mmCIF file of C-alpha atoms in Angstrom:
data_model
loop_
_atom_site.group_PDB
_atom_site.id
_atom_site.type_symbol
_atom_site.label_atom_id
_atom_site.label_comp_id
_atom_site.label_asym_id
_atom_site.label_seq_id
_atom_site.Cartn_x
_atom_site.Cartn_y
_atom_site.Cartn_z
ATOM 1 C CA UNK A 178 -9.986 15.259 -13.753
ATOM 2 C CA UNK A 179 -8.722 13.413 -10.597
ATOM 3 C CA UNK A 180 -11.355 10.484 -10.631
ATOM 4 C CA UNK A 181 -10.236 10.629 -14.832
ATOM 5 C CA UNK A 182 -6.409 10.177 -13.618
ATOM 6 C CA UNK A 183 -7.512 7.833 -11.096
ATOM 7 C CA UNK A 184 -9.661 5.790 -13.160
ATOM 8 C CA UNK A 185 -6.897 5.500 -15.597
ATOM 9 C CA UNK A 186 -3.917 4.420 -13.608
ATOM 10 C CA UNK A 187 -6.695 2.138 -12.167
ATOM 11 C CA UNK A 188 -6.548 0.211 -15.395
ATOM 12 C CA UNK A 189 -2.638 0.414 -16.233
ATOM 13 C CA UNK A 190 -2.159 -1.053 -12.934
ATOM 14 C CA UNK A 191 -4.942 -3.869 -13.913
ATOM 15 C CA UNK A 192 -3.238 -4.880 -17.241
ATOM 16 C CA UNK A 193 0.235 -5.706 -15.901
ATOM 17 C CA UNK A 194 1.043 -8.604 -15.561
ATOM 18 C CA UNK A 195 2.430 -8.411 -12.267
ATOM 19 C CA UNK A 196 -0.974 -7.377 -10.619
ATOM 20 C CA UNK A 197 -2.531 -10.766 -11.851
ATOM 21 C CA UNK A 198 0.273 -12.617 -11.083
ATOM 22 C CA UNK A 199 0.317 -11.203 -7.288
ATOM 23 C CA UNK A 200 -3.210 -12.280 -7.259
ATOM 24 C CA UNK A 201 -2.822 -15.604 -7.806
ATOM 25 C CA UNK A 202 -0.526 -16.035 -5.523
ATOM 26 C CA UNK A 203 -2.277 -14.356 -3.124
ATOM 27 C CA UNK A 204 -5.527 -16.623 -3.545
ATOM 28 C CA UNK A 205 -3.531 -19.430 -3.749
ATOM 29 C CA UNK A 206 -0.987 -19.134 -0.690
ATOM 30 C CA UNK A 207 -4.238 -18.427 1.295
ATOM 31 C CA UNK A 208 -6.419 -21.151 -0.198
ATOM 32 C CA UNK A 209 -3.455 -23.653 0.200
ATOM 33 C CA UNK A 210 -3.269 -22.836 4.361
ATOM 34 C CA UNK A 211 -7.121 -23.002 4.621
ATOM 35 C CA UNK A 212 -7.321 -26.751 2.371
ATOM 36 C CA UNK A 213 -3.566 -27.697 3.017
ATOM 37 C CA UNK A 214 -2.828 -28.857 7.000
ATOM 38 C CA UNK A 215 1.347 -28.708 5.779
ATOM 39 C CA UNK A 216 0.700 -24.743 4.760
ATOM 40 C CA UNK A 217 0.254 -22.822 7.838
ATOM 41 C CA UNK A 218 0.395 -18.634 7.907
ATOM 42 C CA UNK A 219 0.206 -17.764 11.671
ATOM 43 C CA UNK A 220 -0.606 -19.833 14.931
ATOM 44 C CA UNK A 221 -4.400 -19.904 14.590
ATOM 45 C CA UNK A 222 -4.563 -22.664 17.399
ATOM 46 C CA UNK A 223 -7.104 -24.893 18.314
ATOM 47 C CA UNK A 224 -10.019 -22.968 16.177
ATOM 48 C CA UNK A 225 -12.218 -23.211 13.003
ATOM 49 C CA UNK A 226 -10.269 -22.697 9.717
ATOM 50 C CA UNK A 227 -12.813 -20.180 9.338
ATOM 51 C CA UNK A 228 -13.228 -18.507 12.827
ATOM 52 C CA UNK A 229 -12.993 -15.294 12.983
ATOM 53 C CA UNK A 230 -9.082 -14.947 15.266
ATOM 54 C CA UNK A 231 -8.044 -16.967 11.815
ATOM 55 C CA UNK A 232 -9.793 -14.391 8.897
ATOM 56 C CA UNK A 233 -8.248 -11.510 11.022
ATOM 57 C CA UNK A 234 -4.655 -13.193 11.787
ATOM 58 C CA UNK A 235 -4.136 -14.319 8.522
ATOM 59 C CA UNK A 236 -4.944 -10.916 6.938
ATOM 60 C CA UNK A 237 -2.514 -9.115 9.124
ATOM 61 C CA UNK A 238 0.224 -11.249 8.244
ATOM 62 C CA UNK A 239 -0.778 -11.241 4.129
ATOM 63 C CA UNK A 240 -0.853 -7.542 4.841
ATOM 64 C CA UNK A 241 3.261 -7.531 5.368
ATOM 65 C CA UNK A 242 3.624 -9.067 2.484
ATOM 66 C CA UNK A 243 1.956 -7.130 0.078
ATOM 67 C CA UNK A 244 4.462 -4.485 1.508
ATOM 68 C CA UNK A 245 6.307 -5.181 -1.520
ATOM 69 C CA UNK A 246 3.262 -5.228 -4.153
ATOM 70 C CA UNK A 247 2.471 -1.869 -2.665
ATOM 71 C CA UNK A 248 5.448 -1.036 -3.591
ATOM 72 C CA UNK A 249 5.889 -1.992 -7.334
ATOM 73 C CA UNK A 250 2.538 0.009 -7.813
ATOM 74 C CA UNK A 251 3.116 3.128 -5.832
ATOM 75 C CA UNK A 252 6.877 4.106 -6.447
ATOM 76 C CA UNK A 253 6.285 3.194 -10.530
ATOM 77 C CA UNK A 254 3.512 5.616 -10.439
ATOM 78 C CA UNK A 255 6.222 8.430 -9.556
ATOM 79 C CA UNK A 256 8.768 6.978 -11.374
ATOM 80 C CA UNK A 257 7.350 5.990 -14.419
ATOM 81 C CA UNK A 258 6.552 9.458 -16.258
ATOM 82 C CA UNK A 259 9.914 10.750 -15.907
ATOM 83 C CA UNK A 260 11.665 7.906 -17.194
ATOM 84 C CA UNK A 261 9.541 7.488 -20.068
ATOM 85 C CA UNK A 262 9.981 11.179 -20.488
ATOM 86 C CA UNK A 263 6.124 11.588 -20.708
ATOM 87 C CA UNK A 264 6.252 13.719 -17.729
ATOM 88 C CA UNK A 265 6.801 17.329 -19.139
ATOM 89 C CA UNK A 266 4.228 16.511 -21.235
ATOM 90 C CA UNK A 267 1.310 15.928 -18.744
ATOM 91 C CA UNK A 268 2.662 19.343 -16.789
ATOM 92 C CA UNK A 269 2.360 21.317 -19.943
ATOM 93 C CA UNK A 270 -1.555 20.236 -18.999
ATOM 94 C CA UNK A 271 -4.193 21.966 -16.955
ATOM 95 C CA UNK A 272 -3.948 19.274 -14.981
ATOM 96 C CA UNK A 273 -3.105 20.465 -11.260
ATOM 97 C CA UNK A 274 -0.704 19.047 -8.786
ATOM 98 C CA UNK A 275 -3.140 17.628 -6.234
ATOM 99 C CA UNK A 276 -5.403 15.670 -9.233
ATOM 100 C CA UNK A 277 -2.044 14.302 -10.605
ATOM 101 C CA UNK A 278 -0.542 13.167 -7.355
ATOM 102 C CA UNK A 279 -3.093 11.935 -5.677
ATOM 103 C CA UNK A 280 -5.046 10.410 -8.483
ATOM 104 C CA UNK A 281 -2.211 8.545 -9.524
ATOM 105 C CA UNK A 282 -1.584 7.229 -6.004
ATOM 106 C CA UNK A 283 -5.450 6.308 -5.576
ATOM 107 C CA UNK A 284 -5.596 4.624 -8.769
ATOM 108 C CA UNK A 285 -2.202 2.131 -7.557
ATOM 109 C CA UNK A 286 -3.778 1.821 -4.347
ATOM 110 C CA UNK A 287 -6.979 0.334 -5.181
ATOM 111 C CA UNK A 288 -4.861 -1.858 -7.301
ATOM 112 C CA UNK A 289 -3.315 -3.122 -4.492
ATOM 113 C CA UNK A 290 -6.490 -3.286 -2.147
ATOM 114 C CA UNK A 291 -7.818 -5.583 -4.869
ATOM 115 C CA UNK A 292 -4.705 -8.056 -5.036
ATOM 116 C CA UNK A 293 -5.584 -7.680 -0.914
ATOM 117 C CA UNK A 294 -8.961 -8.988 -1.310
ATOM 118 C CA UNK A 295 -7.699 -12.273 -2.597
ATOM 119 C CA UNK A 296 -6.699 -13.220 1.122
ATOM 120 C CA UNK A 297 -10.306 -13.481 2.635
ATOM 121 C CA UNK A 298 -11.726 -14.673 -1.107
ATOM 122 C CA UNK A 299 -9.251 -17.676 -0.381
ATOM 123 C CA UNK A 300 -10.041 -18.499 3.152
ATOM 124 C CA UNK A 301 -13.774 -18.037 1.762
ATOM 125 C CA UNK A 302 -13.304 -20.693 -0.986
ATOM 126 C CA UNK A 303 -10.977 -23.068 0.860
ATOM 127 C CA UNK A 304 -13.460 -23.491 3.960
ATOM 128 C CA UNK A 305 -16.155 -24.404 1.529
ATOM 129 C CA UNK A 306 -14.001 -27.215 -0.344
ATOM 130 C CA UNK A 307 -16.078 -30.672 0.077
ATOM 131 C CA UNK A 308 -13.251 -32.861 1.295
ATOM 132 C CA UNK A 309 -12.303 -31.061 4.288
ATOM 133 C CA UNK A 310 -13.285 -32.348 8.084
ATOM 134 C CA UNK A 311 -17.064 -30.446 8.895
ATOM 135 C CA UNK A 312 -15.818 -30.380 12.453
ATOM 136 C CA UNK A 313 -12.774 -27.607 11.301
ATOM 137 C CA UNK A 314 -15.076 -25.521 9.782
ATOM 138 C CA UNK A 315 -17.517 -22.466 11.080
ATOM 139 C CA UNK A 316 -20.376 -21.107 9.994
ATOM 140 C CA UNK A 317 -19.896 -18.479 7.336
ATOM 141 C CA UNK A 318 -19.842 -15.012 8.617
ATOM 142 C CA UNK A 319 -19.524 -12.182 6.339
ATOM 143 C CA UNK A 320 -18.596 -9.768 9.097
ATOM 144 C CA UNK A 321 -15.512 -11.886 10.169
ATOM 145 C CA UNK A 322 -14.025 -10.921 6.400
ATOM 146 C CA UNK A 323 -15.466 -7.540 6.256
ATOM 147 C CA UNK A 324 -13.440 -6.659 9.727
ATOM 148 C CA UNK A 325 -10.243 -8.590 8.614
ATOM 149 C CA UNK A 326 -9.977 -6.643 4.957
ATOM 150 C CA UNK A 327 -11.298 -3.481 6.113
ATOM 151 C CA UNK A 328 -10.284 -2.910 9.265
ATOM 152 C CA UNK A 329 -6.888 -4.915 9.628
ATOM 153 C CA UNK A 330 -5.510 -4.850 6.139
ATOM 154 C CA UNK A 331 -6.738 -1.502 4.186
ATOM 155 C CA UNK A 332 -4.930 0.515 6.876
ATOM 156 C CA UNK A 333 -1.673 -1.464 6.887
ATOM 157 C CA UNK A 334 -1.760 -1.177 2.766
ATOM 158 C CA UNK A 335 -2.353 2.510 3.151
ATOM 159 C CA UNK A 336 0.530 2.879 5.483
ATOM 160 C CA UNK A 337 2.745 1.148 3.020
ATOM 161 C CA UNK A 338 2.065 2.770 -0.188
ATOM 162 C CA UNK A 339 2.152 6.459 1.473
ATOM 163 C CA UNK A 340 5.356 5.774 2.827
ATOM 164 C CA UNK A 341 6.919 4.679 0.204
ATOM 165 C CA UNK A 342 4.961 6.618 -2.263
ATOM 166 C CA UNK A 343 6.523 9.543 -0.294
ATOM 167 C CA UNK A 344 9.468 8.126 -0.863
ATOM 168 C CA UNK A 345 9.733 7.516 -4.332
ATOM 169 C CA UNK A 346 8.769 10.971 -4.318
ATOM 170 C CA UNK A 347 11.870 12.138 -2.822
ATOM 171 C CA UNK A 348 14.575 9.755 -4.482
ATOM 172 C CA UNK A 349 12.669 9.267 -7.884
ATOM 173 C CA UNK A 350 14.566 6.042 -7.875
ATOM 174 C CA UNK A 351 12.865 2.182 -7.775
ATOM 175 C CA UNK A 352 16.287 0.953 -6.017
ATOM 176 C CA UNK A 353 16.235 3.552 -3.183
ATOM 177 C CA UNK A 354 13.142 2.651 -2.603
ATOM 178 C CA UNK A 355 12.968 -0.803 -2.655
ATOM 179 C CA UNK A 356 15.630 -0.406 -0.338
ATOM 180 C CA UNK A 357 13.947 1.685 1.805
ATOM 181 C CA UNK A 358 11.265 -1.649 2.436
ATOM 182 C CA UNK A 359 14.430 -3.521 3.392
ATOM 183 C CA UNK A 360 15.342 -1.145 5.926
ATOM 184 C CA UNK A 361 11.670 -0.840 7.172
ATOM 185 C CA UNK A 362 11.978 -4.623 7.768
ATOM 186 C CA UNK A 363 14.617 -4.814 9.428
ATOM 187 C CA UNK A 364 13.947 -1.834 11.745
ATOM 188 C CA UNK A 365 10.892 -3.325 12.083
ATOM 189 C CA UNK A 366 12.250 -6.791 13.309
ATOM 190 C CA UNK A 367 14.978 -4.898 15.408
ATOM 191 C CA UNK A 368 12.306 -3.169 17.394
ATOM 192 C CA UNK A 369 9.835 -6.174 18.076
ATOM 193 C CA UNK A 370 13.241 -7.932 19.518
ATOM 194 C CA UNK A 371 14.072 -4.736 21.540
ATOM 195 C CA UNK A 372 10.995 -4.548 22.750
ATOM 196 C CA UNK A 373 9.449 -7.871 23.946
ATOM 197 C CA UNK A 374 9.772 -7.921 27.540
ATOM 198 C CA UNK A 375 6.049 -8.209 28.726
ATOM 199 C CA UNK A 376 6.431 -4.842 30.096
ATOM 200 C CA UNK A 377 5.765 -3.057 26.604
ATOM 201 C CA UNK A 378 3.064 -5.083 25.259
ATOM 202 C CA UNK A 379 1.302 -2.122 25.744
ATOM 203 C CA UNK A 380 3.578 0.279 24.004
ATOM 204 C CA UNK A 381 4.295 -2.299 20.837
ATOM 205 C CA UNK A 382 0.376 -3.108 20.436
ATOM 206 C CA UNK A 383 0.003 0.769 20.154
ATOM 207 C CA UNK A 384 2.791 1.555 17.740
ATOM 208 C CA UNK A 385 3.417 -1.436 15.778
ATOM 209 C CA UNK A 386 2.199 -1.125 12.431
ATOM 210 C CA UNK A 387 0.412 -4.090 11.451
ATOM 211 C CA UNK A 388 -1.762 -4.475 14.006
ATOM 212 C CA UNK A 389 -0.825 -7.921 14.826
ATOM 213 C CA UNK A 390 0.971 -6.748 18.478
ATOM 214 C CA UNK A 391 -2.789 -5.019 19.287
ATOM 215 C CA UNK A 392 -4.985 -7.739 18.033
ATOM 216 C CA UNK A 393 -2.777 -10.107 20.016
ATOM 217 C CA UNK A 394 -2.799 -8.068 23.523
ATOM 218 C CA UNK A 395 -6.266 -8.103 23.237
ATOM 219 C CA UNK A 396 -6.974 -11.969 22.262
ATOM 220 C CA UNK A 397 -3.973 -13.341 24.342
ATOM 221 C CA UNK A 398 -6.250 -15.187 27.110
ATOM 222 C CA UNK A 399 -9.317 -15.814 24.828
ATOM 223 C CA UNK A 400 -10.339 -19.349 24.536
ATOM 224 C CA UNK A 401 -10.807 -21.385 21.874
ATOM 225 C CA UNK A 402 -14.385 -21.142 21.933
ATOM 226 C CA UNK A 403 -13.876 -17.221 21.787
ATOM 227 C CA UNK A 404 -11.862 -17.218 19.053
ATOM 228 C CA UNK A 405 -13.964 -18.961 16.996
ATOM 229 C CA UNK A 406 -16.794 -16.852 17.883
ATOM 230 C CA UNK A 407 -15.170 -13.218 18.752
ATOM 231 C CA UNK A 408 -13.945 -10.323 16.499
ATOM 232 C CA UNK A 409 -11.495 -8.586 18.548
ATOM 233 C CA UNK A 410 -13.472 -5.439 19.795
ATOM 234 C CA UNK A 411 -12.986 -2.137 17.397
ATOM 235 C CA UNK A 412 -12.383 0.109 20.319
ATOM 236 C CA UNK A 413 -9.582 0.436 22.812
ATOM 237 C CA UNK A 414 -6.238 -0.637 21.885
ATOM 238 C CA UNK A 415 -7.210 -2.085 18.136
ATOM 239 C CA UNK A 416 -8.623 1.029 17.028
ATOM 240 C CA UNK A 417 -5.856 3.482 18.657
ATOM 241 C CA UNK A 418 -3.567 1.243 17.010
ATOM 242 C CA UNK A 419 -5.583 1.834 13.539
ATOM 243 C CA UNK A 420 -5.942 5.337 14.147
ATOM 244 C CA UNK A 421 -2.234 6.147 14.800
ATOM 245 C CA UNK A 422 -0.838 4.806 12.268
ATOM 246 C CA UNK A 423 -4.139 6.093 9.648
ATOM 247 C CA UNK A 424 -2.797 9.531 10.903
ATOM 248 C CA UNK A 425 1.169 9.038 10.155
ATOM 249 C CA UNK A 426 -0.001 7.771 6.540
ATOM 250 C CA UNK A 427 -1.670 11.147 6.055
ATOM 251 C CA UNK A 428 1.233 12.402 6.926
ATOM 252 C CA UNK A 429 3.462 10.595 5.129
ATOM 253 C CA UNK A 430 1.069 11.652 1.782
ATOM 254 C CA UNK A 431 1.196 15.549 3.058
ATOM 255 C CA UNK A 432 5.009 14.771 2.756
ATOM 256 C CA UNK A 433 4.969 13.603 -0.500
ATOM 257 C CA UNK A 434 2.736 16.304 -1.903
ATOM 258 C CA UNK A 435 5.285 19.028 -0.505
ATOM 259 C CA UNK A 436 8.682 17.113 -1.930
ATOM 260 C CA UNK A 437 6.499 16.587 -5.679
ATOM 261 C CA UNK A 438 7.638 19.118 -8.156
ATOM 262 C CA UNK A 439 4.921 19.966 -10.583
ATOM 263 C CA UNK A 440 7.498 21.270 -13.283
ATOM 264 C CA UNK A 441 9.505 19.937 -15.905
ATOM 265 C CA UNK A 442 13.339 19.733 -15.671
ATOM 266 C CA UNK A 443 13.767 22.688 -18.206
ATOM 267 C CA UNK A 444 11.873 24.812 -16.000
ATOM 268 C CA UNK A 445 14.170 23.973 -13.443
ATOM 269 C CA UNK A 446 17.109 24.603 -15.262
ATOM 270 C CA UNK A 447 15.984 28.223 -16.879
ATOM 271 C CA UNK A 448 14.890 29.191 -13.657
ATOM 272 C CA UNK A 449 18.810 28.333 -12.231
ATOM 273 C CA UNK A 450 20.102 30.418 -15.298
ATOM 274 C CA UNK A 451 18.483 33.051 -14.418
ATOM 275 C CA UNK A 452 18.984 33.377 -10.861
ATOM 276 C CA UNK A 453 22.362 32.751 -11.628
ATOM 277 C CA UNK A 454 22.787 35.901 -13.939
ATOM 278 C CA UNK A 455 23.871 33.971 -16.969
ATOM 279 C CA UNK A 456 22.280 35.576 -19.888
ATOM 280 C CA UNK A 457 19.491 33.657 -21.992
ATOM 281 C CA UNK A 458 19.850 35.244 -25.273
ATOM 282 C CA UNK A 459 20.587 34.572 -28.902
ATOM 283 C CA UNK A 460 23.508 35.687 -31.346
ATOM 284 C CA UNK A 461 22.850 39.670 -31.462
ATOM 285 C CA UNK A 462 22.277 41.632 -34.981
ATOM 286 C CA UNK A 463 20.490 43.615 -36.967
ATOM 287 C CA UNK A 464 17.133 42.015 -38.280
ATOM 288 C CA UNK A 465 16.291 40.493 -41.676
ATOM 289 C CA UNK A 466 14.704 43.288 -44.089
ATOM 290 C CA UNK A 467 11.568 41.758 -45.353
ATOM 291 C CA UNK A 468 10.869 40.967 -49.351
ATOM 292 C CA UNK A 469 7.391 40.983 -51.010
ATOM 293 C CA UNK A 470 8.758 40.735 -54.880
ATOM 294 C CA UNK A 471 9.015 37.870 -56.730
ATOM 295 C CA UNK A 472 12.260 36.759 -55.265
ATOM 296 C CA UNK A 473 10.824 35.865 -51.931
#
């Protein structure tokens, strides 16, 4: 039943609109700064559109945007049964908790993994366009793209959507949680700003949750010739950085599991009667006497 659930709300997500319209622009906002020397995302420096320090820098930074795609796919998920009042329904099911939950929140997910994917498909298609200088373009390296989407963006998209997955959760409201992403941002920006002495690189590159601080403490004195040829390492400070935050998203799904009530509203509401002591009973009387003539 869960890879049913997940399989469906795999395709829901698929036929809205706004999923192919986040993929365009996706594809297109990356394809533009890979073919487009006035659209820049990042500081890639003096390096191959294509090196590897641009796949994974770009990705990070697409990655914070899709904050809000993550959103619109993960919080509806929650949302979306008990406003359409389809909710009670499914819970008068066999279908458990967990396969409900979670199989909902897969199925959004890989929706947004796949709008995520149109980042390194646009660097990919952009570096091969035939009017662009040979000398600002690499050899094609499938790892480069491989590390960048799976190692630099899938956690950052996890972290988003079991946040505020968790959150939805809890409010059961799009608005609080939409502006629960604006107060992520900004707490997000207050903290880089508190915290950018040189003397907490360390501590930001560990904790910060796109992985931009850690890729950049590691790849601050590379050369240019490094950076086109030179994934940042997966170990040390990139992968702690990974790991930590792969952890809180657990957590942050654990959460939502514990504040998701598998009941309908009426439940709820009988239950409160009856703790309450009000009585749950119809008008009293004496029964109906039964007929079997030919009256009845």
């Amino acid at each position: 039943m869960f890879r049913k659930i997940a399989a469906f709300e795999l395709r829901y997500q698929l036929k809205a609109p706004v999923f192919w319209v986040s993929l365009a622009a996706f594809f297109l906002l990356t394809f533009g700064a890979t073919t487009i020397p006035q659209i820049q995302i990042g500081s890639k420096g003096n390096t191959f559109i294509n090196a590897p320090f641009a796949i994974v820098q770009v990705t990070a930074i697409m990655s914070i945007f899709a904050m809000f795609i993550v959103t619109a796919f993960v919080a509806n998920v929650v949302v979306r049964d008990d406003e359409t009042g389809f909710g009670p329904i499914i819970r008068a099911t066999g279908v458990t908790k967990f396969d409900y939950l979670f199989g909902r929140f897969l199925g959004a997910w890989l929706a947004t993994m796949l709008i995520l994917a149109a980042v390194p498909l646009g660097i990919l298609a952009g570096s091969a366009m035939p009017w662009l200088d040979t000398f600002k373009v690499g050899p094609f390296r499938p790892a480069d793209y491989l590390y960048a989407y799976l190692c630099v963006g899938a956690p950052t998209v996890l972290l988003f959507a079991a946040i505020f997955f968790a959150l939805a959760t809890a409010t059961r409201s799009m608005m609080a949680t939409y502006l629960g992403v604006v107060a992520f941002l900004i707490l997000y920006v207050a903290m880089r700003q508190l915290f950018k002495q040189p003397q907490y690189d360390h501590i930001v590159a560990l904790l910060e949750p796109f992985g931009i601080a850690a890729i950049g403490e590691v790849t601050k004195y590379w050369t240019g010739a490094e950076r086109n040829t030179m994934l940042p390492p997966l170990f040390g400070i990139v992968a702690e950085n990974r790991l930590v935050w792969v952890g809180i998203s657990l957590l942050f799904l654990a959460l939502a599991y514990r504040l998701f009530g598998f009941q309908s509203r009426g439940a709820k509401h009988e239950r409160a009667a009856r703790t309450s002591g009000s009585p749950l009973v119809g008008p009293a009387g004496p029964l109906p006497v039964p007929r079997f003539d030919g009256r009845s």
